XYZ file of N, CA and C in Angstrom:
273
model
N 0.833 -1.147 -0.054
C -0.034 -0.061 -0.151
C 0.855 1.050 0.112
N 0.511 2.320 -0.874
C 1.349 3.449 -0.737
C 1.061 4.092 0.560
N 2.207 4.780 1.018
C 2.170 5.703 2.082
C 2.304 4.933 3.422
N 2.423 3.479 3.182
C 2.347 2.609 4.482
C 3.946 2.203 4.762
N 4.267 2.203 5.947
C 5.593 1.884 6.272
C 5.492 1.302 7.810
N 6.759 0.513 8.119
C 6.775 0.211 9.475
C 8.094 0.386 9.884
N 8.366 0.740 11.234
C 9.588 0.911 12.085
C 9.510 0.231 13.337
N 10.747 -0.182 14.009
C 10.755 -0.631 15.142
C 11.747 0.280 15.897
N 10.921 0.880 16.958
C 11.694 1.841 17.747
C 12.256 1.327 19.142
N 13.416 1.419 19.479
C 14.041 1.104 20.682
C 14.324 2.249 21.479
N 13.535 2.410 22.754
C 13.551 3.429 23.532
C 14.395 3.174 24.743
N 15.482 4.146 24.904
C 16.210 4.206 25.957
C 15.939 5.131 27.029
N 16.300 4.702 28.231
C 16.231 5.697 29.349
C 15.393 5.092 30.601
N 14.747 6.004 31.313
C 13.835 5.427 32.441
C 12.578 5.242 31.752
N 12.292 4.167 31.160
C 11.093 3.911 30.379
C 10.310 2.727 30.799
N 10.822 1.919 31.684
C 10.142 0.859 32.342
C 9.568 1.120 33.834
N 8.317 0.846 34.267
C 7.661 1.026 35.488
C 7.126 2.424 35.523
N 6.945 3.148 34.396
C 6.435 4.533 34.365
C 5.272 4.597 33.544
N 4.694 3.410 33.182
C 3.447 3.644 32.387
C 3.725 3.846 30.899
N 4.930 3.596 30.395
C 5.264 3.807 29.128
C 4.244 3.069 28.068
N 4.356 1.612 28.324
C 3.601 0.849 27.265
C 2.183 1.364 27.233
N 1.436 1.582 28.568
C -0.016 1.649 28.516
C -0.209 3.083 27.731
N 0.636 4.096 27.980
C 0.256 5.441 27.290
C 0.603 5.182 25.965
N 1.662 4.555 25.553
C 1.959 4.296 24.226
C 0.707 3.542 23.512
N 0.117 2.632 24.003
C -1.076 2.013 23.441
C -2.315 3.037 23.288
N -2.386 3.825 24.116
C -3.268 5.110 24.165
C -2.873 5.863 22.834
N -1.776 6.154 22.832
C -1.187 7.116 21.740
C -1.378 6.426 20.341
N -1.251 5.179 20.136
C -1.178 4.347 19.129
C -2.556 4.525 18.654
N -3.577 4.219 19.556
C -5.115 4.175 19.105
C -5.377 5.554 18.567
N -4.884 6.690 19.282
C -5.142 7.887 18.777
C -4.774 8.192 17.347
N -3.475 7.689 17.028
C -2.961 8.155 15.755
C -3.253 6.985 14.650
N -3.825 5.941 15.135
C -4.347 4.978 14.167
C -3.324 4.145 13.498
N -2.366 3.772 14.407
C -1.050 2.861 13.858
C -1.379 1.418 14.318
N -0.924 0.367 13.896
C -0.848 -0.795 14.388
C 0.407 -1.253 14.887
N 0.382 -2.368 15.673
C 1.758 -2.972 16.161
C 1.735 -3.524 17.520
N 2.875 -3.119 18.123
C 3.037 -3.562 19.607
C 4.066 -2.904 20.477
N 3.880 -3.083 21.534
C 5.016 -2.481 22.556
C 5.375 -3.438 23.661
N 6.729 -3.482 23.944
C 7.011 -4.425 25.088
C 8.329 -3.928 25.726
N 8.398 -4.511 27.049
C 9.638 -4.219 27.636
C 10.671 -5.090 27.219
N 11.870 -4.890 27.275
C 13.135 -5.768 26.999
C 13.857 -5.837 28.305
N 14.607 -7.040 28.382
C 15.265 -7.313 29.573
C 16.476 -6.393 29.952
N 16.857 -5.712 28.871
C 17.927 -4.650 29.253
C 17.349 -3.350 29.621
N 16.044 -3.078 29.947
C 15.542 -1.758 30.381
C 14.935 -0.902 29.534
N 15.067 -1.321 28.200
C 14.563 -0.483 26.944
C 13.100 -1.071 26.914
N 12.434 -0.304 26.062
C 11.057 -0.630 25.560
C 11.182 -0.557 24.023
N 10.619 -1.729 23.497
C 10.555 -1.900 22.012
C 9.183 -1.680 21.481
N 9.229 -0.796 20.284
C 7.848 -0.516 19.848
C 7.840 -0.782 18.318
N 6.933 -1.743 17.832
C 6.668 -2.038 16.392
C 5.575 -1.098 15.922
N 6.005 -0.102 14.941
C 4.728 0.840 14.652
C 4.657 0.630 13.143
N 3.401 0.477 12.621
C 3.117 0.272 11.458
C 1.862 1.021 10.927
N 1.884 1.812 9.871
C 0.666 2.481 9.415
C 1.012 3.472 8.415
N 0.159 4.490 8.195
C 0.413 5.569 7.321
C 1.694 6.454 7.639
N 2.309 7.114 6.722
C 3.580 7.770 7.045
C 3.399 8.661 8.279
N 2.319 9.664 7.975
C 2.076 10.547 9.077
C 1.803 10.031 10.521
N 1.151 8.915 10.559
C 0.732 8.351 11.745
C 2.144 7.678 12.427
N 2.715 6.930 11.767
C 4.060 6.383 12.168
C 4.916 7.502 12.694
N 5.021 8.634 11.983
C 5.916 9.718 12.424
C 5.140 10.384 13.672
N 3.912 10.386 13.914
C 3.450 10.969 14.982
C 3.722 10.183 16.381
N 3.771 8.637 16.346
C 3.753 7.841 17.298
C 5.516 7.802 17.696
N 6.152 7.820 16.540
C 7.715 8.097 16.786
C 8.002 9.339 17.595
N 7.345 10.459 17.249
C 7.589 11.629 17.826
C 7.328 11.447 19.490
N 5.944 10.987 19.584
C 5.615 10.741 21.060
C 6.654 9.682 21.717
N 7.140 8.647 21.248
C 8.220 7.795 21.819
C 9.291 8.574 22.142
N 9.780 9.641 21.432
C 10.917 10.600 21.887
C 10.657 11.398 23.082
N 9.521 11.541 23.560
C 9.192 12.244 24.767
C 8.591 11.282 25.892
N 7.669 10.368 25.450
C 7.016 9.496 26.431
C 6.289 10.198 27.380
N 5.642 9.481 28.250
C 4.678 9.875 29.386
C 5.621 10.872 30.262
N 4.924 11.602 31.090
C 5.600 12.499 31.981
C 6.578 12.076 32.861
N 6.093 10.758 33.358
C 7.044 10.028 34.320
C 8.286 9.452 33.915
N 8.358 9.349 32.470
C 9.422 8.825 31.809
C 10.702 9.723 31.505
N 11.826 9.037 31.515
C 12.789 9.893 30.903
C 13.541 9.228 29.695
N 13.344 9.853 28.464
C 13.598 9.212 27.400
C 15.110 9.784 26.982
N 15.979 8.867 26.905
C 17.434 9.342 26.432
C 17.632 9.288 25.111
N 17.243 8.406 24.431
C 17.380 8.135 22.957
C 16.489 7.267 22.338
N 16.124 7.188 21.118
C 15.256 6.395 20.484
C 16.029 5.895 19.175
N 16.218 4.616 19.112
C 16.938 4.049 17.746
C 15.677 3.528 16.986
N 15.711 3.914 15.691
C 14.777 3.403 14.733
C 15.287 2.431 13.591
N 14.695 1.586 13.370
C 15.003 0.478 12.446
C 13.768 0.332 11.253
N 13.964 0.558 9.976
C 12.834 0.394 9.181
C 12.549 -1.101 9.037
N 11.507 -1.649 8.933
C 11.044 -3.093 8.790
C 9.955 -3.081 7.535
N 9.716 -4.209 7.135
C 8.713 -4.395 6.245
C 7.480 -4.564 6.948
N 6.350 -3.682 6.544
C 5.052 -3.815 7.134
C 4.437 -5.273 7.146
N 3.803 -5.762 8.037
C 3.253 -7.094 8.152
C 1.591 -7.088 7.941
N 1.101 -6.044 7.760
C -0.384 -5.774 7.631
C -1.123 -5.930 8.957
N -0.429 -5.592 9.976
C -1.156 -5.596 11.329
C -2.306 -4.659 11.448
N -3.326 -5.064 12.061
C -4.670 -4.250 12.359
C -4.861 -3.500 13.750
N -4.190 -4.149 14.696
C -4.188 -3.759 16.087
C -2.993 -3.282 16.719
N -3.227 -2.703 17.824
C -1.764 -2.403 18.637
C -2.087 -3.030 19.957
N -0.867 -3.766 20.377
C -1.071 -4.538 21.467
C 0.074 -4.389 22.538
N -0.098 -4.499 23.717
C 0.881 -4.371 24.741
C 1.080 -5.835 25.069
N 2.640 -6.080 24.858
C 3.302 -7.346 25.290
C 3.897 -7.643 26.425
């Protein structure tokens, strides 16, 4: 589909135990993207974001800030092939 893309964002900082995944779910629903968010053992949060270009950009921008209780130090982005996901889940 034209204008569709997917990225995996790895969010570094104080991003676990601060509601990051649940607020990310809310933001994903508001922006209309699909994918998932999960905590990783190294303390980072990984987010698969798939959808229209502008919607993906919007959630990536949110990930760079996070919820007010988080401290985001950096976000690594890796382009991936869209899988045709339709929902966004917390894992």
